[in-house]
XYZ file of C-alpha atoms in Angstrom:
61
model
C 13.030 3.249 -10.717
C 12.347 1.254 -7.929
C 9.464 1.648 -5.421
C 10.396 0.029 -2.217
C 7.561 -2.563 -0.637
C 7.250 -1.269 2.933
C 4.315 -3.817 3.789
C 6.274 -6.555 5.184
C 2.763 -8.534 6.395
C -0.931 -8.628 6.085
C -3.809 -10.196 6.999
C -7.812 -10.050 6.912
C -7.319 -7.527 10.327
C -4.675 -5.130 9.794
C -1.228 -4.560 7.581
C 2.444 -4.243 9.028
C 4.947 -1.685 7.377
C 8.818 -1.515 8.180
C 10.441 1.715 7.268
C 13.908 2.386 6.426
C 14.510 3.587 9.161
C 13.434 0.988 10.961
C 10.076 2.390 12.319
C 7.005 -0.079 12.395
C 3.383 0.744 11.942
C 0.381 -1.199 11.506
C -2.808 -0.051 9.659
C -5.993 -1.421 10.849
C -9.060 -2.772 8.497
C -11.986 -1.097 9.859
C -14.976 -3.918 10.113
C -16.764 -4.411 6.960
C -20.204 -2.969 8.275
C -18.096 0.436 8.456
C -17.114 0.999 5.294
C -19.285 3.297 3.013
C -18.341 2.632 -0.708
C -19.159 6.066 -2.329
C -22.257 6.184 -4.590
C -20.392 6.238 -8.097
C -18.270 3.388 -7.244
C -19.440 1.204 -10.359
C -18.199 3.703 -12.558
C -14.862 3.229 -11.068
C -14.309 -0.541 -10.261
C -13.200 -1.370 -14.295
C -10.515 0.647 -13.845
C -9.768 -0.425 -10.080
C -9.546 -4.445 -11.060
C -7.307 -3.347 -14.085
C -5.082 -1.363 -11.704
C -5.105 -4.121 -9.072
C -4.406 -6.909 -11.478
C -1.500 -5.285 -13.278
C -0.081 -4.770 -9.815
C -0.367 -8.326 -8.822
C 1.269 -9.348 -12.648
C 3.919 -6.922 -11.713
C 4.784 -8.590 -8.097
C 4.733 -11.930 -9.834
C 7.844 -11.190 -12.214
């Protein structure tokens, strides 16, 4: 199957996304200083960069 890439731009501020039907939206990066990483997020970053990586091999084939 195929999963469709709605994000059509991005950049350190915010993300674009194009529907298909043609609908626009934009998500907004909230400013570093408001992000709370939750307190067990150590035991989960392994598993994040392995998921995050094979996505990037993935978009490079």
């Amino acid at each position: 199957y195929y999963t469709p890439q709605f994000e059509v731009s991005a950049d350190e501020a915010s993300r674009q996304y194009v529907g298909w039907d043609g609908v626009t939206a934009e998500y907004v990066n909230p400013p570093a200083s408001n992000i709370i990483k939750p307190i067990d997020v150590e035991d989960y970053l392994p598993e994040w960069e392995e998921l995050k990586n094979s996505k990037q091999s993935v978009l490079r084939n």
